[in-house]
Tab-separated table of C-alpha atoms in Angstrom:
chain	number	residue	atom	x	y	z
A	1	MET	CA	-4.389	47.395	-84.639
A	2	PRO	CA	-2.775	44.832	-82.437
A	3	ILE	CA	0.506	43.530	-83.445
A	4	VAL	CA	0.372	39.919	-84.625
A	5	PRO	CA	3.528	37.941	-84.002
A	6	GLU	CA	4.988	35.711	-86.637
A	7	VAL	CA	3.608	32.207	-86.425
A	8	PRO	CA	6.271	29.497	-86.971
A	9	ALA	CA	5.642	27.005	-89.594
A	10	HIS	CA	4.101	23.701	-88.463
A	11	GLY	CA	6.620	21.070	-87.666
A	12	GLY	CA	9.420	23.451	-86.686
A	13	THR	CA	11.657	23.124	-83.735
A	14	GLN	CA	9.868	26.156	-81.913
A	15	ASP	CA	7.522	25.620	-79.083
A	16	ASP	CA	3.965	25.048	-80.091
A	17	ASP	CA	0.835	24.976	-77.823
A	18	ARG	CA	-0.180	21.691	-79.474
A	19	GLY	CA	0.973	18.499	-77.751
A	20	ALA	CA	2.703	20.417	-74.993
A	21	VAL	CA	1.724	21.709	-71.503
A	22	ARG	CA	1.303	25.388	-71.163
A	23	THR	CA	3.829	26.832	-68.810
A	24	ASP	CA	2.530	30.377	-68.745
A	25	GLY	CA	-0.902	29.668	-67.338
A	26	PRO	CA	-2.562	27.687	-64.558
A	27	LEU	CA	-2.971	23.931	-65.109
A	28	PHE	CA	-5.975	23.681	-62.813
A	29	ARG	CA	-8.653	26.154	-61.978
A	30	ASP	CA	-7.543	26.461	-58.318
A	31	GLU	CA	-3.967	26.873	-59.163
A	32	ALA	CA	-2.462	30.320	-59.028
A	33	PRO	CA	-0.569	31.459	-62.092
A	34	GLN	CA	3.267	31.218	-61.750
A	35	HIS	CA	5.304	34.085	-62.954
A	36	GLN	CA	8.793	33.250	-64.161
A	37	GLY	CA	11.636	35.724	-63.892
A	38	GLY	CA	9.414	38.189	-62.081
A	39	ARG	CA	7.597	39.223	-65.303
A	40	PRO	CA	3.905	38.807	-65.828
A	41	PRO	CA	2.671	36.836	-68.826
A	42	GLN	CA	2.244	38.873	-72.028
A	43	PRO	CA	-1.209	38.732	-73.696
A	44	ARG	CA	-1.410	36.317	-76.490
A	45	SER	CA	-2.785	37.375	-79.943
A	46	TYR	CA	-5.580	35.614	-81.693
A	47	ASP	CA	-4.605	32.431	-83.489
A	48	PRO	CA	-7.321	30.454	-85.330
A	49	ARG	CA	-5.183	27.406	-85.321
A	50	GLN	CA	-5.060	27.449	-81.494
A	51	GLN	CA	-8.849	27.160	-81.020
A	52	GLN	CA	-8.909	23.571	-81.938
A	53	PRO	CA	-11.393	21.693	-79.542
A	54	GLN	CA	-9.526	19.749	-76.981
A	55	PRO	CA	-10.575	16.419	-75.551
A	56	TYR	CA	-12.100	16.419	-72.146
A	57	ALA	CA	-9.666	15.864	-69.169
A	58	ALA	CA	-11.033	14.849	-65.958
A	59	GLN	CA	-10.098	16.833	-62.860
A	60	PRO	CA	-7.822	15.027	-60.510
A	61	HIS	CA	-9.675	13.215	-57.747
A	62	ALA	CA	-8.560	13.410	-54.108
A	63	TYR	CA	-7.582	9.731	-54.129
A	64	ASP	CA	-5.875	9.891	-57.556
A	65	THR	CA	-2.817	7.573	-57.533
A	66	ARG	CA	-0.962	10.057	-59.620
A	67	HIS	CA	-0.984	12.510	-56.718
A	68	PRO	CA	0.728	10.762	-53.694
A	69	GLY	CA	-0.089	11.541	-50.265
A	70	GLY	CA	-3.734	11.275	-49.665
A	71	PRO	CA	-5.525	12.624	-46.570
A	72	TYR	CA	-4.262	11.452	-43.123
A	73	GLY	CA	-1.237	9.802	-44.802
A	74	ILE	CA	-3.439	7.154	-46.457
A	75	PRO	CA	-2.108	6.122	-49.938
A	76	ALA	CA	-4.565	7.348	-52.614
A	77	GLN	CA	-6.610	4.735	-54.443
A	78	PRO	CA	-7.975	4.907	-57.962
A	79	GLN	CA	-11.547	5.963	-58.312
A	80	PRO	CA	-14.056	5.402	-61.091
A	81	TYR	CA	-14.268	7.824	-63.914
A	82	GLU	CA	-16.980	10.403	-63.413
A	83	ILE	CA	-17.786	13.389	-65.558
A	84	PRO	CA	-18.656	16.426	-63.325
A	85	GLN	CA	-22.058	17.744	-64.372
A	86	HIS	CA	-21.703	21.171	-62.885
A	87	GLN	CA	-18.664	22.286	-64.938
A	88	HIS	CA	-19.209	24.460	-67.979
A	89	GLN	CA	-17.411	24.480	-71.175
A	90	HIS	CA	-15.732	27.654	-70.580
A	91	ASP	CA	-14.220	26.451	-67.309
A	92	GLN	CA	-12.327	23.676	-69.066
A	93	GLN	CA	-8.593	24.440	-69.561
A	94	PRO	CA	-6.487	22.664	-72.222
A	95	GLN	CA	-4.591	19.766	-70.796
A	96	SER	CA	-1.682	17.786	-72.021
A	97	PRO	CA	-2.219	14.630	-73.939
A	98	SER	CA	-0.887	12.639	-70.983
A	99	ARG	CA	-3.727	13.896	-68.768
A	100	SER	CA	-6.490	14.162	-71.369
A	101	HIS	CA	-7.520	10.473	-71.497
A	102	PRO	CA	-9.625	9.097	-68.595
A	103	GLN	CA	-8.243	6.199	-66.491
A	104	PRO	CA	-10.175	2.939	-66.878
A	105	TYR	CA	-12.226	1.886	-63.809
A	106	GLU	CA	-10.252	-0.151	-61.255
A	107	ALA	CA	-11.817	-1.859	-58.250
A	108	PRO	CA	-10.584	-0.498	-54.886
A	109	GLN	CA	-7.717	-2.529	-53.555
A	110	PRO	CA	-7.654	-3.609	-49.862
A	111	ARG	CA	-5.739	-1.260	-47.651
A	112	PRO	CA	-2.722	-2.440	-45.626
A	113	TYR	CA	-4.481	-1.714	-42.429
A	114	ASP	CA	-7.756	-3.406	-43.378
A	115	THR	CA	-8.219	-6.766	-41.520
A	116	PRO	CA	-10.113	-9.423	-43.504
A	117	GLN	CA	-13.369	-10.242	-41.960
A	118	THR	CA	-13.817	-14.037	-41.546
A	119	PRO	CA	-17.299	-15.340	-41.446
A	120	PRO	CA	-18.362	-16.676	-38.087
A	121	ALA	CA	-18.955	-20.170	-39.392
A	122	HIS	CA	-15.276	-20.384	-40.623
A	123	ARG	CA	-13.549	-19.001	-37.422
A	124	THR	CA	-11.012	-21.233	-35.897
A	125	ALA	CA	-11.606	-23.136	-32.658
A	126	SER	CA	-8.535	-21.453	-31.106
A	127	GLN	CA	-10.642	-18.361	-30.159
A	128	ASN	CA	-11.713	-18.656	-26.576
A	129	PRO	CA	-15.415	-17.768	-26.074
A	130	GLU	CA	-16.072	-15.148	-23.572
A	131	PRO	CA	-18.196	-16.245	-20.611
A	132	MET	CA	-21.736	-14.926	-20.462
A	133	PRO	CA	-22.268	-12.072	-18.052
A	134	ASP	CA	-24.790	-13.971	-16.034
A	135	ALA	CA	-22.793	-17.210	-15.898
A	136	PRO	CA	-22.160	-18.486	-12.428
A	137	GLN	CA	-18.671	-17.999	-11.321
A	138	PRO	CA	-16.910	-20.239	-8.888
A	139	ALA	CA	-16.800	-18.816	-5.318
A	140	PRO	CA	-13.308	-18.225	-3.926
A	141	ALA	CA	-12.161	-20.758	-1.343
A	142	PRO	CA	-12.614	-19.379	2.186
A	143	GLN	CA	-9.457	-18.416	3.838
A	144	LYS	CA	-8.674	-20.168	7.036
A	145	LYS	CA	-7.997	-17.964	9.988
A	146	SER	CA	-4.464	-18.138	11.315
A	147	ALA	CA	-3.230	-17.588	14.844
A	148	GLY	CA	-0.083	-15.921	13.602
A	149	ARG	CA	2.139	-18.045	15.979
A	150	ASP	CA	3.005	-21.605	16.517
A	151	LEU	CA	0.212	-22.454	18.869
A	152	GLY	CA	1.639	-25.843	19.905
A	153	ALA	CA	4.995	-24.339	21.023
A	154	ALA	CA	3.186	-21.474	22.690
A	155	ILE	CA	1.079	-23.823	24.749
A	156	GLY	CA	4.039	-26.043	25.708
A	157	VAL	CA	6.153	-22.992	26.779
A	158	GLY	CA	3.272	-21.619	28.789
A	159	LEU	CA	2.638	-24.928	30.636
A	160	GLY	CA	6.407	-25.179	31.412
A	161	LEU	CA	6.578	-21.618	32.795
A	162	GLY	CA	3.403	-22.292	34.801
A	163	VAL	CA	4.900	-25.345	36.462
A	164	VAL	CA	8.077	-23.482	37.380
A	165	ILE	CA	6.222	-20.520	38.884
A	166	VAL	CA	3.693	-22.600	40.865
A	167	ALA	CA	6.404	-24.874	42.149
A	168	SER	CA	8.595	-22.003	43.359
A	169	LEU	CA	5.658	-20.102	44.640
A	170	PHE	CA	4.382	-22.758	47.017
A	171	ILE	CA	7.637	-24.408	48.044
A	172	VAL	CA	9.879	-21.502	49.031
A	173	LYS	CA	8.825	-17.825	48.751
A	174	ALA	CA	12.401	-16.755	48.346
A	175	VAL	CA	12.828	-18.911	45.157
A	176	PHE	CA	9.890	-17.222	43.659
A	177	VAL	CA	11.427	-13.791	44.351
A	178	GLY	CA	14.564	-15.013	42.593
A	179	VAL	CA	12.339	-16.035	39.532
A	180	ILE	CA	10.939	-12.498	39.485
A	181	ALA	CA	14.474	-10.985	39.568
A	182	VAL	CA	15.641	-13.131	36.736
A	183	ALA	CA	12.721	-12.214	34.607
A	184	VAL	CA	13.349	-8.580	35.394
A	185	VAL	CA	17.007	-8.700	34.372
A	186	VAL	CA	16.163	-10.623	31.161
A	187	GLY	CA	13.356	-8.076	30.381
A	188	LEU	CA	15.676	-5.114	30.760
A	189	TRP	CA	18.335	-6.801	28.535
A	190	GLU	CA	15.635	-7.167	25.778
A	191	LEU	CA	14.289	-3.718	26.135
A	192	THR	CA	17.822	-1.897	26.038
A	193	SER	CA	19.028	-4.076	23.290
A	194	ARG	CA	16.045	-3.154	21.056
A	195	LEU	CA	16.477	0.525	21.939
A	196	GLN	CA	20.094	0.525	20.866
A	197	GLU	CA	19.493	-1.548	17.648
A	198	ARG	CA	16.432	0.393	16.401
A	199	LYS	CA	16.888	3.958	17.897
A	200	GLU	CA	20.591	4.092	18.821
A	201	ILE	CA	19.666	4.872	22.380
A	202	LYS	CA	22.224	3.576	24.736
A	203	ALA	CA	20.416	3.090	28.134
A	204	PRO	CA	23.076	1.759	30.599
A	205	LEU	CA	22.259	-1.929	31.235
A	206	VAL	CA	24.633	-2.696	34.261
A	207	PRO	CA	23.032	-0.214	36.681
A	208	LEU	CA	19.599	-1.101	35.417
A	209	ALA	CA	20.105	-4.884	35.966
A	210	VAL	CA	21.737	-4.503	39.406
A	211	GLY	CA	19.216	-1.829	40.589
A	212	GLY	CA	16.231	-3.786	39.142
A	213	ALA	CA	17.091	-7.011	41.108
A	214	ALA	CA	17.787	-4.906	44.258
A	215	MET	CA	14.398	-3.320	43.751
A	216	VAL	CA	12.516	-6.661	43.690
A	217	VAL	CA	14.360	-7.849	46.854
A	218	ALA	CA	13.747	-4.478	48.679
A	219	GLY	CA	10.033	-4.658	47.865
A	220	TYR	CA	9.797	-8.179	49.249
A	221	VAL	CA	11.837	-7.303	52.405
A	222	ARG	CA	10.824	-3.725	53.077
A	223	ASP	CA	7.546	-3.441	51.217
A	224	ALA	CA	6.639	-0.275	49.360
A	225	GLU	CA	9.161	1.947	51.249
A	226	GLY	CA	12.087	-0.424	50.236
A	227	ALA	CA	10.853	-0.338	46.594
A	228	TRP	CA	10.777	3.498	46.325
A	229	VAL	CA	14.235	3.808	47.876
A	230	ALA	CA	15.728	1.199	45.461
A	231	MET	CA	14.049	3.051	42.594
A	232	ALA	CA	15.702	6.367	43.604
A	233	LEU	CA	19.077	4.695	44.008
A	234	THR	CA	18.678	3.012	40.578
A	235	THR	CA	17.985	6.316	38.883
A	236	LEU	CA	20.964	8.015	40.429
A	237	ALA	CA	23.225	5.028	39.390
A	238	VAL	CA	21.919	5.527	35.707
A	239	LEU	CA	22.728	9.184	35.743
A	240	VAL	CA	26.317	8.683	37.041
A	241	TRP	CA	27.119	5.531	34.864
A	242	ARG	CA	26.245	7.590	31.683
A	243	MET	CA	28.667	10.294	32.690
A	244	THR	CA	31.588	7.937	31.678
A	245	GLN	CA	30.747	8.330	27.985
A	246	PRO	CA	30.731	11.348	25.596
A	247	PRO	CA	27.935	13.927	26.380
A	248	GLU	CA	26.250	13.566	23.032
A	249	GLY	CA	22.799	12.013	23.643
A	250	TYR	CA	23.240	12.139	27.432
A	251	LEU	CA	19.716	13.283	28.152
A	252	ARG	CA	18.217	10.836	25.624
A	253	ASP	CA	20.012	7.896	27.144
A	254	VAL	CA	19.330	8.577	30.828
A	255	THR	CA	15.610	9.285	30.116
A	256	ALA	CA	15.393	5.883	28.446
A	257	GLY	CA	17.188	4.392	31.401
A	258	VAL	CA	14.845	5.845	34.024
A	259	PHE	CA	11.856	4.798	31.907
A	260	ALA	CA	13.140	1.145	31.737
A	261	ALA	CA	13.760	1.180	35.505
A	262	PHE	CA	10.214	2.180	36.219
A	263	TYR	CA	8.631	0.172	33.497
A	264	VAL	CA	10.136	-3.270	34.314
A	265	PRO	CA	11.549	-3.644	37.795
A	266	PHE	CA	9.563	-1.117	39.803
A	267	LEU	CA	6.189	-2.508	38.604
A	268	ALA	CA	7.440	-6.106	39.202
A	269	THR	CA	8.025	-5.199	42.865
A	270	PHE	CA	4.218	-5.225	43.429
A	271	VAL	CA	4.249	-8.919	42.707
A	272	ALA	CA	6.967	-9.485	45.467
A	273	MET	CA	4.836	-7.231	47.748
A	274	MET	CA	1.740	-9.372	47.276
A	275	LEU	CA	3.882	-12.358	48.328
A	276	THR	CA	4.569	-10.899	51.785
A	277	ALA	CA	0.950	-11.480	53.054
A	278	ASP	CA	-0.031	-14.704	54.887
A	279	ASP	CA	-1.970	-15.817	51.882
A	280	GLY	CA	0.616	-14.307	49.605
A	281	PRO	CA	0.993	-17.281	47.325
A	282	TYR	CA	-2.747	-17.440	46.657
A	283	ARG	CA	-2.852	-13.653	46.029
A	284	VAL	CA	-0.009	-13.969	43.498
A	285	LEU	CA	-1.753	-17.026	41.941
A	286	THR	CA	-5.089	-15.077	41.683
A	287	PHE	CA	-3.233	-12.246	40.005
A	288	LEU	CA	-1.630	-14.614	37.421
A	289	ILE	CA	-4.743	-16.583	36.763
A	290	LEU	CA	-6.806	-13.492	36.130
A	291	THR	CA	-4.316	-12.012	33.806
A	292	VAL	CA	-3.741	-15.188	31.853
A	293	VAL	CA	-7.514	-15.885	31.568
A	294	SER	CA	-8.056	-12.335	30.385
A	295	ASP	CA	-5.490	-12.838	27.593
A	296	THR	CA	-6.902	-16.201	26.701
A	297	GLY	CA	-10.487	-14.932	26.624
A	298	ALA	CA	-9.566	-12.053	24.407
A	299	TYR	CA	-7.566	-14.260	22.011
A	300	ALA	CA	-10.353	-16.994	21.705
A	301	VAL	CA	-13.334	-14.654	21.334
A	302	GLY	CA	-11.492	-12.157	19.124
A	303	TRP	CA	-10.156	-15.022	16.830
A	304	ARG	CA	-13.630	-16.584	16.616
A	305	PHE	CA	-16.065	-13.654	16.540
A	306	GLY	CA	-13.774	-10.504	16.078
A	307	LYS	CA	-14.862	-8.105	13.349
A	308	HIS	CA	-14.542	-4.563	14.851
A	309	LYS	CA	-10.902	-3.328	15.456
A	310	LEU	CA	-10.213	-2.092	18.809
A	311	ALA	CA	-7.041	0.000	18.019
A	312	PRO	CA	-5.999	-0.771	14.386
A	313	ARG	CA	-3.137	1.846	14.465
A	314	ILE	CA	-1.586	0.245	17.481
A	315	SER	CA	-2.453	-3.425	17.422
A	316	PRO	CA	-4.447	-4.532	14.390
A	317	GLY	CA	-5.089	-7.967	15.809
A	318	LYS	CA	-7.175	-6.768	18.745
A	319	THR	CA	-10.926	-6.382	18.427
A	320	ARG	CA	-13.833	-5.049	20.540
A	321	GLU	CA	-15.301	-8.521	20.652
A	322	GLY	CA	-11.953	-9.757	22.088
A	323	LEU	CA	-12.080	-7.106	24.737
A	324	PHE	CA	-15.585	-8.241	25.811
A	325	GLY	CA	-14.382	-11.752	25.916
A	326	ALA	CA	-11.407	-10.614	28.194
A	327	VAL	CA	-13.795	-8.934	30.488
A	328	ALA	CA	-16.269	-11.841	30.718
A	329	PHE	CA	-13.592	-14.451	31.326
A	330	ALA	CA	-11.738	-12.389	33.856
A	331	MET	CA	-14.831	-11.494	35.865
A	332	ALA	CA	-15.853	-15.101	36.056
A	333	ALA	CA	-12.336	-16.245	37.086
A	334	GLY	CA	-12.152	-13.337	39.621
A	335	ALA	CA	-15.379	-14.269	41.254
A	336	LEU	CA	-14.220	-17.981	41.626
A	337	CYS	CA	-10.715	-17.049	42.887
A	338	MET	CA	-11.911	-14.473	45.413
A	339	GLN	CA	-14.513	-16.908	46.742
A	340	PHE	CA	-12.292	-19.972	47.081
A	341	LEU	CA	-8.635	-18.814	47.262
A	342	ILE	CA	-8.436	-15.611	49.166
A	343	ASP	CA	-9.181	-15.445	52.800
A	344	ASP	CA	-12.248	-13.363	53.607
A	345	GLY	CA	-12.888	-12.650	49.998
A	346	ALA	CA	-16.198	-12.360	48.331
A	347	TRP	CA	-17.397	-13.220	44.810
A	348	TRP	CA	-18.586	-9.663	44.064
A	349	GLN	CA	-15.182	-8.353	44.875
A	350	GLY	CA	-13.902	-10.825	42.367
A	351	LEU	CA	-16.061	-9.419	39.672
A	352	LEU	CA	-14.608	-5.923	40.206
A	353	LEU	CA	-11.063	-7.388	40.492
A	354	GLY	CA	-11.624	-9.260	37.127
A	355	LEU	CA	-13.007	-6.168	35.389
A	356	ALA	CA	-9.977	-4.062	36.561
A	357	VAL	CA	-7.445	-6.833	35.583
A	358	ALA	CA	-8.948	-7.089	32.093
A	359	ALA	CA	-8.853	-3.289	31.523
A	360	SER	CA	-5.230	-2.931	32.824
A	361	ALA	CA	-4.038	-6.094	31.002
A	362	THR	CA	-5.448	-4.755	27.685
A	363	LEU	CA	-3.841	-1.380	28.256
A	364	GLY	CA	-0.541	-2.898	29.026
A	365	ASP	CA	-0.639	-4.989	25.920
A	366	LEU	CA	-1.450	-1.997	23.906
A	367	GLY	CA	1.332	0.027	25.689
A	368	GLU	CA	4.017	-2.443	24.661
A	369	SER	CA	2.566	-2.781	21.139
A	370	MET	CA	2.943	1.060	20.909
A	371	ILE	CA	6.604	0.612	21.868
A	372	LYS	CA	7.171	-2.097	19.291
A	373	ARG	CA	5.469	-0.120	16.586
A	374	ASP	CA	7.812	2.807	17.278
A	375	LEU	CA	10.780	0.557	17.188
A	376	GLY	CA	9.525	-1.198	14.043
A	377	ILE	CA	9.656	-4.717	15.483
A	378	LYS	CA	7.211	-7.486	16.068
A	379	ASP	CA	8.492	-9.154	19.182
A	380	MET	CA	10.992	-7.945	21.877
A	381	GLY	CA	12.981	-11.109	21.643
A	382	THR	CA	13.094	-14.810	20.638
A	383	LEU	CA	13.832	-16.539	23.904
A	384	LEU	CA	10.421	-18.127	24.288
A	385	PRO	CA	9.200	-20.206	21.157
A	386	GLY	CA	5.645	-19.254	20.268
A	387	HIS	CA	5.679	-16.211	22.555
A	388	GLY	CA	8.589	-14.051	21.559
A	389	GLY	CA	10.671	-12.637	24.353
A	390	ILE	CA	10.257	-12.310	28.156
A	391	MET	CA	8.926	-8.781	27.664
A	392	ASP	CA	6.147	-10.174	25.310
A	393	ARG	CA	4.863	-12.188	28.263
A	394	LEU	CA	5.339	-9.402	30.854
A	395	ASP	CA	3.566	-6.682	28.918
A	396	SER	CA	0.102	-7.316	30.459
A	397	LEU	CA	1.419	-8.673	33.805
A	398	LEU	CA	3.578	-5.502	34.782
A	399	PRO	CA	0.842	-2.939	34.607
A	400	THR	CA	-1.679	-5.300	36.244
A	401	ALA	CA	0.449	-6.021	39.273
A	402	PRO	CA	-0.103	-2.614	41.127
A	403	ILE	CA	-3.819	-2.683	40.297
A	404	ALA	CA	-4.241	-6.198	41.715
A	405	TRP	CA	-2.093	-5.407	44.778
A	406	LEU	CA	-4.119	-2.189	45.603
A	407	LEU	CA	-7.530	-3.925	45.196
A	408	LEU	CA	-6.594	-6.893	47.240
A	409	VAL	CA	-5.278	-4.669	49.970
A	410	ALA	CA	-8.539	-2.702	49.822
A	411	PHE	CA	-10.755	-5.768	49.864
A	412	VAL	CA	-8.902	-8.012	52.417
A	413	GLY	CA	-6.202	-5.992	53.963
A	414	SER	CA	-2.405	-6.426	53.716
A	415	ALA	CA	-1.961	-9.098	56.477
């Protein structure tokens, strides 16, 4: 028969199962038994005094405040006392007296993160009501188009230059040749200065200025032959002048010098060559009028009706509508000038001349815009208020000069 251990007398100092928590068995059904000292618990013998009915102890709820740390880090809240119906009598385990009495019902307390809801009638007036989706919104104020320059200064400077040019053109031809030479020298200075500032290209200015002025005079005196000879000598002078400096960047500097010599003074010699004819002043005046009218028509029509960009990567301000305006204005002015200013000229010749001038002036403007974009500048200089520099006024005149000279010679001859 099994051995029955001695039972201590009631009220002794030994451990008793009554009024104490069992340490050798699981407290809850889902708790694994803990073995102390690595030894499994010994089987207990039958004791009638230990089979006293124990009061019912509720199982701990997930939100029991006695078990901190609820799900998702939310503090546990007390729940109403409920007796589970699915548990059986044999599943109940003896609990300590501290856990045997159910907790009284307590109403759930507001959580820290809960925002009290205020009835709509008691909301404060500080809340701004959101506009209705279909509420009409005020239309933005239309932006006024801007010319981008001081229009008053530009008109004043343009009129002043026109008076000087016309006066020198019809009084003494040699004075007008001097005006061309001065404009060439100033244009070369602006171009070489911007090249050195932005790209560190040192095109020699001294041989370019001397050779450029000589080129204009040679074109007026010796016509095209003198212009080509002066161009060749200016190129040679640029090559030799650059040899006095270190060889680093020699090819880059002389290439820029030859380009500057061709772009500014050589193209300007065609204006001096137009002046050599008997009606030379009127030919030059026709050339100037058509170029200015073309630029004005492009500006006026493009500013008023321009919507489609002509070359946005080169000159964002130019539009196709502006190009049509330039062509229309230049053709109309060309027909009038050829009919009334040029000897033996015809109006239909003026239409062709105006079309060619509008195309060459636009390409010349785009060409200089390409140079300025590469240099990262807006204007070549600040000498002329409202216009920029001299080169900003010569950009459309220089490429147009050989076109106008060639067509005038083809239409009415060179006499």
